[in-house]
CSV table of C-alpha atoms in Angstrom, one decimal:
chain,number,residue,atom,x,y,z
A,721,UNK,CA,99.9,117.9,107.7
A,722,UNK,CA,102.5,116.4,105.3
A,723,UNK,CA,106.2,116.4,105.1
A,724,UNK,CA,105.9,118.4,101.9
A,725,UNK,CA,104.1,121.2,103.7
A,726,UNK,CA,106.9,121.5,106.2
A,727,UNK,CA,109.6,121.2,103.6
A,728,UNK,CA,107.9,124.0,101.6
A,729,UNK,CA,108.7,126.3,104.5
A,730,UNK,CA,112.1,125.0,105.3
A,731,UNK,CA,114.9,125.4,102.7
A,732,UNK,CA,117.0,122.2,102.6
A,733,UNK,CA,120.4,123.5,101.8
A,734,UNK,CA,123.2,121.1,101.0
A,735,UNK,CA,121.4,117.8,101.2
A,736,UNK,CA,119.3,116.1,98.6
A,737,UNK,CA,115.9,115.0,100.0
A,738,UNK,CA,115.5,111.2,99.9
A,739,UNK,CA,113.9,109.9,96.7
A,740,UNK,CA,112.2,106.6,95.8
A,741,UNK,CA,115.4,104.9,94.7
A,742,UNK,CA,117.0,105.6,98.1
A,743,UNK,CA,114.4,103.8,100.1
A,744,UNK,CA,116.8,100.9,101.0
A,745,UNK,CA,116.6,99.0,104.2
A,746,UNK,CA,119.3,100.9,106.0
A,747,UNK,CA,118.7,104.5,107.0
A,748,UNK,CA,122.1,105.3,108.4
A,749,UNK,CA,125.4,103.5,107.6
A,750,UNK,CA,128.4,104.2,109.8
A,751,UNK,CA,131.8,103.4,108.4
A,752,UNK,CA,135.2,103.5,110.2
A,753,UNK,CA,134.0,106.3,112.6
A,754,UNK,CA,136.6,107.6,115.0
A,755,UNK,CA,136.1,110.4,117.5
A,756,UNK,CA,138.3,112.2,119.9
A,757,UNK,CA,138.1,114.7,122.8
A,758,UNK,CA,141.4,116.5,122.3
A,759,UNK,CA,144.0,113.7,122.3
A,760,UNK,CA,141.7,111.1,124.0
A,761,UNK,CA,140.1,108.7,121.5
A,762,UNK,CA,136.5,108.0,122.4
A,763,UNK,CA,135.4,105.9,119.3
A,764,UNK,CA,137.6,103.4,117.5
A,765,UNK,CA,136.7,102.4,114.0
A,766,UNK,CA,132.9,102.0,114.5
A,767,UNK,CA,131.1,100.5,111.5
A,768,UNK,CA,127.4,99.9,111.9
A,769,UNK,CA,124.2,99.8,109.7
A,770,UNK,CA,121.1,101.3,111.2
A,771,UNK,CA,117.9,99.7,109.9
A,772,UNK,CA,115.1,102.0,108.6
A,773,UNK,CA,111.9,102.2,110.6
A,774,UNK,CA,113.3,100.2,113.5
A,775,UNK,CA,114.5,100.9,117.0
A,776,UNK,CA,118.2,100.3,117.7
A,777,UNK,CA,119.5,100.3,121.2
A,778,UNK,CA,123.1,101.1,122.1
A,779,UNK,CA,124.2,99.5,125.3
A,780,UNK,CA,127.4,99.3,127.3
A,781,UNK,CA,129.0,100.5,130.6
A,782,UNK,CA,129.5,104.2,131.4
A,783,UNK,CA,132.3,105.8,129.4
A,784,UNK,CA,132.2,103.3,126.5
A,785,UNK,CA,131.3,105.8,123.9
A,786,UNK,CA,127.6,105.4,123.5
A,787,UNK,CA,126.6,109.1,123.8
A,788,UNK,CA,129.6,110.2,121.7
A,789,UNK,CA,128.5,107.8,118.9
A,790,UNK,CA,125.0,109.3,118.7
A,791,UNK,CA,126.3,112.8,119.0
A,792,UNK,CA,128.4,112.1,115.9
A,793,UNK,CA,125.4,111.0,114.0
A,794,UNK,CA,123.9,114.5,113.8
A,795,UNK,CA,127.2,116.5,113.9
A,796,UNK,CA,126.8,117.5,117.6
A,797,UNK,CA,130.1,116.0,118.7
A,798,UNK,CA,132.2,118.6,116.9
A,799,UNK,CA,130.3,121.4,118.8
A,800,UNK,CA,132.3,120.5,121.9
A,801,UNK,CA,135.6,122.5,122.0
A,802,UNK,CA,138.5,120.2,121.0
A,803,UNK,CA,136.3,117.4,119.8
A,804,UNK,CA,136.9,115.9,116.4
A,805,UNK,CA,135.6,113.0,114.3
A,806,UNK,CA,136.8,111.2,111.3
A,807,UNK,CA,135.0,108.6,109.1
A,808,UNK,CA,131.7,108.4,107.3
A,809,UNK,CA,128.1,108.6,108.4
A,810,UNK,CA,125.9,107.9,105.4
A,811,UNK,CA,122.3,109.2,105.6
A,812,UNK,CA,120.3,108.2,102.5
A,813,UNK,CA,123.5,108.0,100.4
A,814,UNK,CA,124.7,111.4,101.7
A,815,UNK,CA,127.9,111.5,103.8
A,816,UNK,CA,126.9,113.9,106.5
A,817,UNK,CA,130.6,114.8,107.0
A,818,UNK,CA,131.1,115.9,103.4
A,819,UNK,CA,132.3,119.5,103.4
A,820,UNK,CA,129.5,120.4,101.1
A,821,UNK,CA,126.9,119.3,103.7
A,822,UNK,CA,125.4,122.0,106.0
A,823,UNK,CA,125.3,120.6,109.6
A,824,UNK,CA,122.2,122.7,110.3
A,825,UNK,CA,120.3,120.6,107.7
A,826,UNK,CA,121.6,117.4,109.3
A,827,UNK,CA,120.2,118.5,112.7
A,828,UNK,CA,116.8,119.0,111.0
A,829,UNK,CA,116.8,115.5,109.5
A,830,UNK,CA,118.3,113.8,112.6
A,831,UNK,CA,116.6,115.1,115.8
A,832,UNK,CA,117.8,114.5,119.3
A,833,UNK,CA,116.2,114.0,122.7
A,834,UNK,CA,118.5,114.3,125.7
A,835,UNK,CA,118.9,112.5,129.0
A,836,UNK,CA,117.2,115.2,131.1
A,837,UNK,CA,114.1,117.0,129.8
A,838,UNK,CA,115.2,120.5,128.6
A,839,UNK,CA,112.2,122.5,127.5
A,840,UNK,CA,113.0,126.2,126.8
A,841,UNK,CA,112.4,127.6,130.3
A,842,UNK,CA,110.9,131.0,129.2
A,843,UNK,CA,108.5,129.6,126.6
A,844,UNK,CA,105.0,128.2,126.7
A,845,UNK,CA,104.2,124.7,125.7
A,846,UNK,CA,103.0,125.9,122.3
A,847,UNK,CA,106.1,128.0,121.7
A,848,UNK,CA,108.4,125.2,122.8
A,849,UNK,CA,107.1,123.0,119.9
A,850,UNK,CA,106.9,125.9,117.4
A,851,UNK,CA,110.4,127.3,118.2
A,852,UNK,CA,112.3,125.4,115.5
A,853,UNK,CA,109.7,126.3,112.8
A,854,UNK,CA,109.9,130.0,113.6
A,855,UNK,CA,113.7,129.9,113.8
A,856,UNK,CA,113.6,128.5,110.3
A,857,UNK,CA,111.5,131.4,109.0
A,858,UNK,CA,108.1,129.9,108.9
A,859,UNK,CA,105.5,132.6,109.6
A,860,UNK,CA,102.2,131.0,108.6
A,861,UNK,CA,100.4,130.8,111.9
A,862,UNK,CA,97.9,128.2,110.6
A,863,UNK,CA,100.7,126.0,109.4
A,864,UNK,CA,102.6,126.4,112.7
A,865,UNK,CA,99.4,125.6,114.7
A,866,UNK,CA,98.8,122.5,112.6
A,867,UNK,CA,102.4,121.3,113.1
A,868,UNK,CA,102.3,122.0,116.9
A,869,UNK,CA,99.1,119.9,117.3
A,870,UNK,CA,100.4,117.1,115.0
A,871,UNK,CA,103.7,117.0,116.9
A,872,UNK,CA,102.0,116.9,120.4
A,873,UNK,CA,99.8,114.2,119.1
A,874,UNK,CA,102.8,112.3,117.8
A,875,UNK,CA,104.4,112.6,121.3
A,876,UNK,CA,101.2,111.4,122.9
A,877,UNK,CA,100.9,114.7,124.8
A,878,UNK,CA,98.1,116.5,123.0
A,879,UNK,CA,95.2,115.3,125.1
A,880,UNK,CA,97.0,116.2,128.3
A,881,UNK,CA,97.9,119.8,127.3
A,882,UNK,CA,95.5,120.9,124.6
A,883,UNK,CA,93.7,123.3,127.0
A,884,UNK,CA,97.0,124.6,128.5
A,885,UNK,CA,99.2,125.4,125.6
A,886,UNK,CA,99.9,128.9,126.9
A,887,UNK,CA,101.3,127.6,130.2
A,888,UNK,CA,105.1,127.4,130.6
A,889,UNK,CA,106.8,124.2,129.4
A,890,UNK,CA,108.4,123.9,132.9
A,891,UNK,CA,104.9,123.6,134.5
A,892,UNK,CA,104.7,120.1,133.2
A,893,UNK,CA,105.8,116.9,135.0
A,894,UNK,CA,109.2,115.4,134.2
A,895,UNK,CA,107.6,112.8,132.0
A,896,UNK,CA,105.5,115.3,130.2
A,897,UNK,CA,108.5,117.6,129.7
A,898,UNK,CA,110.4,114.8,128.0
A,899,UNK,CA,107.4,114.2,125.7
A,900,UNK,CA,107.3,117.9,125.0
A,901,UNK,CA,111.0,117.7,124.0
A,902,UNK,CA,110.1,114.8,121.7
A,903,UNK,CA,107.3,116.9,120.2
A,904,UNK,CA,109.7,119.7,119.7
A,905,UNK,CA,111.9,117.3,117.7
A,906,UNK,CA,109.0,115.9,115.8
A,907,UNK,CA,108.0,119.4,114.7
A,908,UNK,CA,110.9,119.5,112.3
A,909,UNK,CA,109.7,116.3,110.7
A,910,UNK,CA,113.0,114.5,111.2
A,911,UNK,CA,113.7,111.1,109.6
A,912,UNK,CA,115.8,109.8,112.5
A,913,UNK,CA,115.5,110.6,116.2
A,914,UNK,CA,118.4,110.0,118.6
A,915,UNK,CA,117.5,109.4,122.3
A,916,UNK,CA,120.2,109.6,124.9
A,917,UNK,CA,119.0,107.8,128.0
A,918,UNK,CA,115.5,109.4,127.5
A,919,UNK,CA,114.0,107.8,130.6
A,920,UNK,CA,116.9,107.9,133.1
A,921,UNK,CA,115.4,110.9,135.0
A,922,UNK,CA,111.8,109.6,134.9
A,923,UNK,CA,109.7,107.5,137.2
A,924,UNK,CA,108.5,104.0,136.0
A,925,UNK,CA,105.1,105.2,134.8
A,926,UNK,CA,106.6,108.1,132.8
A,927,UNK,CA,109.3,105.8,131.5
A,928,UNK,CA,106.7,103.3,130.2
A,929,UNK,CA,105.0,106.1,128.3
A,930,UNK,CA,108.2,106.9,126.6
A,931,UNK,CA,108.8,103.3,125.7
A,932,UNK,CA,105.3,103.0,124.2
A,933,UNK,CA,106.1,106.2,122.3
A,934,UNK,CA,109.2,104.6,120.8
A,935,UNK,CA,107.1,101.7,119.5
A,936,UNK,CA,104.7,104.1,117.9
A,937,UNK,CA,107.2,106.4,116.4
A,938,UNK,CA,109.3,103.8,114.6
A,939,UNK,CA,106.4,103.2,112.2
A,940,UNK,CA,107.4,106.5,110.6
A,941,UNK,CA,110.9,107.1,111.9
A,942,UNK,CA,114.2,105.5,112.6
A,943,UNK,CA,114.9,105.5,116.4
A,944,UNK,CA,118.4,105.1,117.9
A,945,UNK,CA,118.4,105.1,121.7
A,946,UNK,CA,121.2,104.9,124.3
A,947,UNK,CA,120.3,103.1,127.5
A,948,UNK,CA,121.9,101.6,130.6
A,949,UNK,CA,118.7,99.7,131.3
A,950,UNK,CA,119.0,96.2,129.9
A,951,UNK,CA,115.3,95.4,130.4
A,952,UNK,CA,114.4,98.6,128.6
A,953,UNK,CA,116.7,97.7,125.7
A,954,UNK,CA,115.1,94.3,125.4
A,955,UNK,CA,111.6,95.8,125.5
A,956,UNK,CA,111.9,98.7,123.0
A,957,UNK,CA,114.5,97.7,120.5
A,958,UNK,CA,114.6,95.6,117.4
A,959,UNK,CA,118.4,95.6,117.2
A,960,UNK,CA,121.1,96.1,119.8
A,961,UNK,CA,124.7,97.2,119.6
A,962,UNK,CA,127.0,96.5,122.5
A,963,UNK,CA,130.0,98.9,123.0
A,964,UNK,CA,133.0,98.6,125.3
A,965,UNK,CA,136.0,101.0,125.6
A,966,UNK,CA,135.0,102.9,122.4
A,967,UNK,CA,134.7,99.8,120.3
A,968,UNK,CA,131.7,98.0,118.9
A,969,UNK,CA,131.8,94.5,120.3
A,970,UNK,CA,128.7,93.0,118.9
A,971,UNK,CA,125.6,94.0,116.9
A,972,UNK,CA,122.5,91.9,116.0
A,973,UNK,CA,118.9,91.5,116.6
A,974,UNK,CA,117.9,92.2,120.2
A,975,UNK,CA,116.7,88.7,120.7
A,976,UNK,CA,120.1,87.3,119.5
A,977,UNK,CA,122.1,89.7,121.6
A,978,UNK,CA,120.2,88.9,124.8
A,979,UNK,CA,119.6,85.2,124.3
A,980,UNK,CA,122.5,84.0,122.3
A,981,UNK,CA,125.4,86.5,122.3
A,982,UNK,CA,128.4,85.5,120.1
A,983,UNK,CA,131.0,87.3,122.2
A,984,UNK,CA,132.0,86.3,125.7
A,985,UNK,CA,132.3,90.0,126.6
A,986,UNK,CA,128.7,90.6,125.6
A,987,UNK,CA,127.5,87.6,127.6
A,988,UNK,CA,129.3,88.9,130.7
A,989,UNK,CA,127.8,92.3,130.3
A,990,UNK,CA,124.3,91.1,129.6
A,991,UNK,CA,124.4,88.7,132.6
A,992,UNK,CA,125.5,91.5,134.9
A,993,UNK,CA,129.0,90.2,135.6
A,994,UNK,CA,130.5,93.7,135.0
A,995,UNK,CA,129.3,97.2,134.0
């Protein structure tokens, strides 16, 4: 199954598909991004380049703006009543906050996996993965079936559920449910996947499978993950951004951030002196 096959069934309104001349090293460029909840400012002038086909971890203490940042990257932040954002988020030379851009299309291109597994409770495993395709008007059952299998394989779940596709998504274990949610995101053939503490509700074995999956997925996708787990950030990410009180303190390769931080605040957080 190719991206072209999916795209033939999904009308991309408002955003040009990426072309060969746009295959630069950065998939997402954030410039002077500010975000508010009512009068309270949650992000302050964030500028950050996200490397293509890499895993970027965002770390920092609770309330520092990590989740708000990734929710701004696929236009979810503004769905919260009273929440606003100002600045630029450039995806393949397209500013996703341009008034001409359809937020629905952005959510197709930038998928999201949440902290707690959230399969659709009344749907089967199969229908959980197929839901987005059907919602976007795809009716070809063979195409949908191919995408469901491809997505479950991509989420390393196919072998475990291939004979149980009609069972409820909620019948799976917590770790399997989270991989089902990843498969649901993969079904839309996104270019970027945002993960908000994807393993915080899982046991160590299930967490390790998600970590392995991140390593596998970044061959074809750009991964941005929020985590409180320093060890996990060190294991899964190529680059790490440290945030504090809504500001970006330091950003660099994960090796540099963890072994040779340039800012005292970063060193104190990494070494467990606060947070």
